[in-house]
mmCIF file of C-alpha atoms in Angstrom:
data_model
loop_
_atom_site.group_PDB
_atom_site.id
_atom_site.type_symbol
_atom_site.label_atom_id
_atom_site.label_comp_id
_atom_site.label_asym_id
_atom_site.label_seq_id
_atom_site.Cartn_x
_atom_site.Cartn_y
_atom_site.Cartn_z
ATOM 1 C CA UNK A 307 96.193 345.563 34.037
ATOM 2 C CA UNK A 308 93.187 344.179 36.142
ATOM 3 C CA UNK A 309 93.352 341.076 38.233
ATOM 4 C CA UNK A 310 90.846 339.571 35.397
ATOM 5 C CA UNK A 311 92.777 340.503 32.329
ATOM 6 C CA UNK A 312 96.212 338.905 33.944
ATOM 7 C CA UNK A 313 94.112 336.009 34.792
ATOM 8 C CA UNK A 314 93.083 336.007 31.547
ATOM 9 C CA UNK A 315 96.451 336.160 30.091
ATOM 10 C CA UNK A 316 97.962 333.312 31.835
ATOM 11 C CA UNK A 317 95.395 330.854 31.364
ATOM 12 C CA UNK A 318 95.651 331.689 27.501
ATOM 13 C CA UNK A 319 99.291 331.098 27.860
ATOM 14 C CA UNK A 320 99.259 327.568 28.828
ATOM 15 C CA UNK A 321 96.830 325.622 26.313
ATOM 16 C CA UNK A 322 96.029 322.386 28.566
ATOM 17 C CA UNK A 323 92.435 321.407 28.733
ATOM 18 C CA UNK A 324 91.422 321.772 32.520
ATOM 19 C CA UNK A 325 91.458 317.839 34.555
ATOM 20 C CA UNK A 326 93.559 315.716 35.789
ATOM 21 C CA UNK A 327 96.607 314.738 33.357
ATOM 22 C CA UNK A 328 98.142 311.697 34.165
ATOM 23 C CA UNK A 329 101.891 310.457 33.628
ATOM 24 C CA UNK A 330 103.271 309.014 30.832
ATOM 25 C CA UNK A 331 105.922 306.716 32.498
ATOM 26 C CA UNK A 332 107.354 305.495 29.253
ATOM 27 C CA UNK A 333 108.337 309.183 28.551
ATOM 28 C CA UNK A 334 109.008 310.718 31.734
ATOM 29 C CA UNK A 335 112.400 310.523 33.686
ATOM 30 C CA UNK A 336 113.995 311.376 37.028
ATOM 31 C CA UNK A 337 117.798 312.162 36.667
ATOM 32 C CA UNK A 338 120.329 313.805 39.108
ATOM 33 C CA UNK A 339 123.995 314.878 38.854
ATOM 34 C CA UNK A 340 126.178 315.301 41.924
ATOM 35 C CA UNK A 341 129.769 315.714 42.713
ATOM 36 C CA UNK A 342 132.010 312.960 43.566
ATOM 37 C CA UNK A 343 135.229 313.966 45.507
ATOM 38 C CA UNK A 344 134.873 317.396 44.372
ATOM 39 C CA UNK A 345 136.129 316.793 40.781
ATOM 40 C CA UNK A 346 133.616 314.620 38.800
ATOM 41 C CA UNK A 347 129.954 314.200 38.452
ATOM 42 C CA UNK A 348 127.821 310.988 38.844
ATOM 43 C CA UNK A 349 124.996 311.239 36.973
ATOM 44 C CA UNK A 350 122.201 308.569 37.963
ATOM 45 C CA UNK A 351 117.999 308.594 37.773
ATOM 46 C CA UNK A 352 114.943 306.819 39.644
ATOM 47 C CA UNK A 353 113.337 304.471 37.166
ATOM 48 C CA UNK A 354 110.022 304.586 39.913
ATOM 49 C CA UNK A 355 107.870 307.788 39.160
ATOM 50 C CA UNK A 356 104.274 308.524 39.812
ATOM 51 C CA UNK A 357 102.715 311.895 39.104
ATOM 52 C CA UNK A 358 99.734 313.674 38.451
ATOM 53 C CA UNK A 359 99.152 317.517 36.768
ATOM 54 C CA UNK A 360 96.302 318.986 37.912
ATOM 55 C CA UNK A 361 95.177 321.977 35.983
ATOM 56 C CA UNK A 362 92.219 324.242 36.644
ATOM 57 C CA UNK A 363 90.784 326.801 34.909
ATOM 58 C CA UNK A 364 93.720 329.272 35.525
ATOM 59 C CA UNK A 365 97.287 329.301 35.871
ATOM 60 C CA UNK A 366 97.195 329.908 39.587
ATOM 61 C CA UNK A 367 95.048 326.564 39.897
ATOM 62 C CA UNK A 368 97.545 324.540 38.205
ATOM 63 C CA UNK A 369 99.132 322.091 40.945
ATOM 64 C CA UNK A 370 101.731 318.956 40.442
ATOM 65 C CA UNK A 371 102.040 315.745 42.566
ATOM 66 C CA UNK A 372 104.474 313.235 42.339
ATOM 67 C CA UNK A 373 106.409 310.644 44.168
ATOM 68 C CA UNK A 374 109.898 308.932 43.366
ATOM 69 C CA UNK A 375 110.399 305.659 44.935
ATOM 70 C CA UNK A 376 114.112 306.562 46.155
ATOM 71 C CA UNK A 377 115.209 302.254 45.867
ATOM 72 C CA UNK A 378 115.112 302.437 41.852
ATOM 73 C CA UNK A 379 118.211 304.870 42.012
ATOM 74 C CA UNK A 380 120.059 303.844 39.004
ATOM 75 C CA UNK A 381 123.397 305.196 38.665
ATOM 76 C CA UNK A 382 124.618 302.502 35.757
ATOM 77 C CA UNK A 383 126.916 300.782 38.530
ATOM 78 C CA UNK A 384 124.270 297.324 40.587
ATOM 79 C CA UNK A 385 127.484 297.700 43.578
ATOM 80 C CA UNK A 386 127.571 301.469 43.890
ATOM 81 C CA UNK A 387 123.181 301.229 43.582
ATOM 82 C CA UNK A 388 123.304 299.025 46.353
ATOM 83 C CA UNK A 389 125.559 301.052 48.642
ATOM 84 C CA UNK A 390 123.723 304.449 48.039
ATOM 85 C CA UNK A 391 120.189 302.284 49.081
ATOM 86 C CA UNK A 392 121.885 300.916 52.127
ATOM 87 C CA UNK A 393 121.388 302.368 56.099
ATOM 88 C CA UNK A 394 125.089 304.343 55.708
ATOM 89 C CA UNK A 395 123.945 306.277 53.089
ATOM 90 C CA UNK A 396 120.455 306.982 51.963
ATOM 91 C CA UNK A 397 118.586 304.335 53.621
ATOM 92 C CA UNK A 398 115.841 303.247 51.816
ATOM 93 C CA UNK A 399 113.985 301.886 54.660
ATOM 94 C CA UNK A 400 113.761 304.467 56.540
ATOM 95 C CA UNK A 401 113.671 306.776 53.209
ATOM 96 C CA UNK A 402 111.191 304.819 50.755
ATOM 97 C CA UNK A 403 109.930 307.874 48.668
ATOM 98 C CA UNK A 404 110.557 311.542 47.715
ATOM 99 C CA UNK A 405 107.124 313.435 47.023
ATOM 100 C CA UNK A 406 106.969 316.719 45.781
ATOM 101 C CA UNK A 407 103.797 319.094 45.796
ATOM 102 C CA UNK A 408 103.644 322.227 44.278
ATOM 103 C CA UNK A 409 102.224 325.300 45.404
ATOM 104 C CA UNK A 410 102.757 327.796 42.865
ATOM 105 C CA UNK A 411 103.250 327.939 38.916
ATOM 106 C CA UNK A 412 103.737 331.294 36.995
ATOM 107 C CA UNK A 413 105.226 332.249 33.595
ATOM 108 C CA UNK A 414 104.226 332.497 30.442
ATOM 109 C CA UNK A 415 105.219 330.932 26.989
ATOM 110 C CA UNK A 416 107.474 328.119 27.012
ATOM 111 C CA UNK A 417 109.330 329.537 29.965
ATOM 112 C CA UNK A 418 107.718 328.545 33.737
ATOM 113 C CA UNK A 419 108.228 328.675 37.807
ATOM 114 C CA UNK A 420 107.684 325.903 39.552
ATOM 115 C CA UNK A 421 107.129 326.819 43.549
ATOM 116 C CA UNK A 422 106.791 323.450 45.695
ATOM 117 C CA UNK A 423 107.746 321.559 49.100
ATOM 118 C CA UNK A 424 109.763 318.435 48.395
ATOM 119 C CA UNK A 425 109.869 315.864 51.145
ATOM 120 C CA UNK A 426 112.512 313.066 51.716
ATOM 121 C CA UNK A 427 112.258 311.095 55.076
ATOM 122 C CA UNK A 428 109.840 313.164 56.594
ATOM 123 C CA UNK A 429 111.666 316.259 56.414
ATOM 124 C CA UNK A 430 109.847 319.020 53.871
ATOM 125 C CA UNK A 431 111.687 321.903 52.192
ATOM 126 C CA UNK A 432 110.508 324.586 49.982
ATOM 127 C CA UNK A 433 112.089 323.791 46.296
ATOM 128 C CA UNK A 434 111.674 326.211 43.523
ATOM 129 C CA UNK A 435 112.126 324.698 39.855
ATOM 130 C CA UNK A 436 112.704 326.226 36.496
ATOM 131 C CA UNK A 437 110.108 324.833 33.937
ATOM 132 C CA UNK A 438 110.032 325.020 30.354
ATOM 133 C CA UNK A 439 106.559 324.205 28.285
ATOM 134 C CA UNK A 440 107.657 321.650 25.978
ATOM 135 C CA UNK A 441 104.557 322.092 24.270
ATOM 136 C CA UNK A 442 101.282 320.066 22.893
ATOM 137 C CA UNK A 443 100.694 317.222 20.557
ATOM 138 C CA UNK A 444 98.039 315.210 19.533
ATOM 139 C CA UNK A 445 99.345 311.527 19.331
ATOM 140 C CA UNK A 446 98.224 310.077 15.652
ATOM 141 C CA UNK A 447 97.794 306.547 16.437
ATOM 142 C CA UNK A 448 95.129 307.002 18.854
ATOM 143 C CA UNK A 449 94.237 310.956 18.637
ATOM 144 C CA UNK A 450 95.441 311.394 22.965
ATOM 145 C CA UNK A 451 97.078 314.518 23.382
ATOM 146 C CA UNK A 452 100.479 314.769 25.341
ATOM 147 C CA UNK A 453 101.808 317.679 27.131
ATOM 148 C CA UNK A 454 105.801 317.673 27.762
ATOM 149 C CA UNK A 455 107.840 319.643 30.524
ATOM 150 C CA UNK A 456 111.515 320.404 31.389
ATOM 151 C CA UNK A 457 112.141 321.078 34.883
ATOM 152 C CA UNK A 458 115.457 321.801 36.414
ATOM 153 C CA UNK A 459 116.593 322.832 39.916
ATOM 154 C CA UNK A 460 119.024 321.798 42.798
ATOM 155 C CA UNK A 461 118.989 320.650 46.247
ATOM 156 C CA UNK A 462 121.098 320.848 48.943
ATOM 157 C CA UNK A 463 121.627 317.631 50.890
ATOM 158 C CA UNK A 464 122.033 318.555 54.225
ATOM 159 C CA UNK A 465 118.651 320.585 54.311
ATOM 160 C CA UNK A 466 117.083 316.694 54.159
ATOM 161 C CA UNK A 467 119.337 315.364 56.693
ATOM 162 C CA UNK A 468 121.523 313.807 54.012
ATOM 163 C CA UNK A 469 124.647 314.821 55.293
ATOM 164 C CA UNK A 470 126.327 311.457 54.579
ATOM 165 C CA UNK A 471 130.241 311.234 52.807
ATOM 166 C CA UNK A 472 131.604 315.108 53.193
ATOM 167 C CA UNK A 473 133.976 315.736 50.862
ATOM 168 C CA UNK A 474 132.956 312.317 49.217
ATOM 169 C CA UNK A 475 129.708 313.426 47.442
ATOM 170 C CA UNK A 476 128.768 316.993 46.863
ATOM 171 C CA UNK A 477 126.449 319.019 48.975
ATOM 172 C CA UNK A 478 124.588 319.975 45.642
ATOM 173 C CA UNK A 479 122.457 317.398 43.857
ATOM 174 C CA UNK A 480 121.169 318.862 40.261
ATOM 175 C CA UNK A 481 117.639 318.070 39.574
ATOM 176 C CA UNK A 482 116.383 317.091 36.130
ATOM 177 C CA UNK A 483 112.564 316.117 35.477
ATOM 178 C CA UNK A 484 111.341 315.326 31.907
ATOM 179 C CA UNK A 485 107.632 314.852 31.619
ATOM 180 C CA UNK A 486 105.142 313.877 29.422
ATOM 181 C CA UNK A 487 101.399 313.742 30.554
ATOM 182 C CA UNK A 488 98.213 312.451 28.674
ATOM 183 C CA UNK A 489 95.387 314.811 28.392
ATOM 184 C CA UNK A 490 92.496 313.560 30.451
ATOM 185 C CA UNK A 491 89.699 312.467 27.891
ATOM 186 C CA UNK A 492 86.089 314.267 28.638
ATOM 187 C CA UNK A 493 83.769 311.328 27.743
#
């Protein structure tokens, strides 16, 4: 197959109208589940999401930006919030925001790769998240179009300098994004 066709190919395989997409907050969510003493999980989200889809005229020039303000942790317990935000732990002063830029997509259908740096108090790592296409709806009330995304992947905490409670919290911190974006409207 020639460079052209496969180009071809791809962009056929994800139907978004080229532009910049922008969030749907009401829709979207940030959850994580890690370990706690090795036997349980704690399952918990950031209620604080921006992001932006960029797509392009192929796959290869599709690119996601977004950043997670790391305060608006939300693990259903105010005390536990408050402790995880504090200087001991993850240190939200110091720590303010996660952002994550991609640098790579690929896949076809409703099944995706995700290659992208993630950054959490100025140290960057590569991250590599498993996507799926939700698909493509028009909205009826006012005719927008939304786009919706699964992505799923892990972290390791150390690799960001959050080496905080061992053998209290996990090492591992399970990644789930849910998405929705609006289609950009070509006036």
């Amino acid at each position: 197959m020639t460079n052209d066709i496969a180009a071809a190919a791809s962009a056929t395989a994800l139907p978004l109208a080229p532009g910049n997409w922008a969030l749907d907050p009401l829709h979207s969510s940030v959850n994580f589940t890690i370990r706690h003493l090795g036997i349980a999980k704690v399952r918990g989200r950031f209620e604080r999401l921006e992001a932006e889809l960029s797509v392009g005229e192929r796959v290869e020039d599709v690119r996601i930006s977004a950043t997670v303000d790391l305060a608006s942790i939300d693990t259903g317990n105010a005390d536990r919030d408050a402790h995880v935000r504090a200087s001991d732990l993850l240190d939200v002063e110091k720590r303010p925001a996660m952002t994550y830029r991609s640098t790579r997509v690929s896949g076809e259908g409703e099944d995706w790769t995700m290659e992208g740096e993630l950054t959490i108090g100025g140290v960057t790592r590569p991250v590599t998240l498993a996507v799926e296409f939700g698909g493509l709806v028009e909205v009826p009330m006012d005719g927008s179009r939304h786009a919706g995304f699964e992505a799923t992947g892990e972290i390791r905490r150390s690799e960001f300098g959050l080496d905080f409670a061992p053998g209290l919290l996990g090492e591992v911190v399970k990644i789930q994004l849910d998405m929705q974006f609006v289609e950009p409207k070509n006036d």
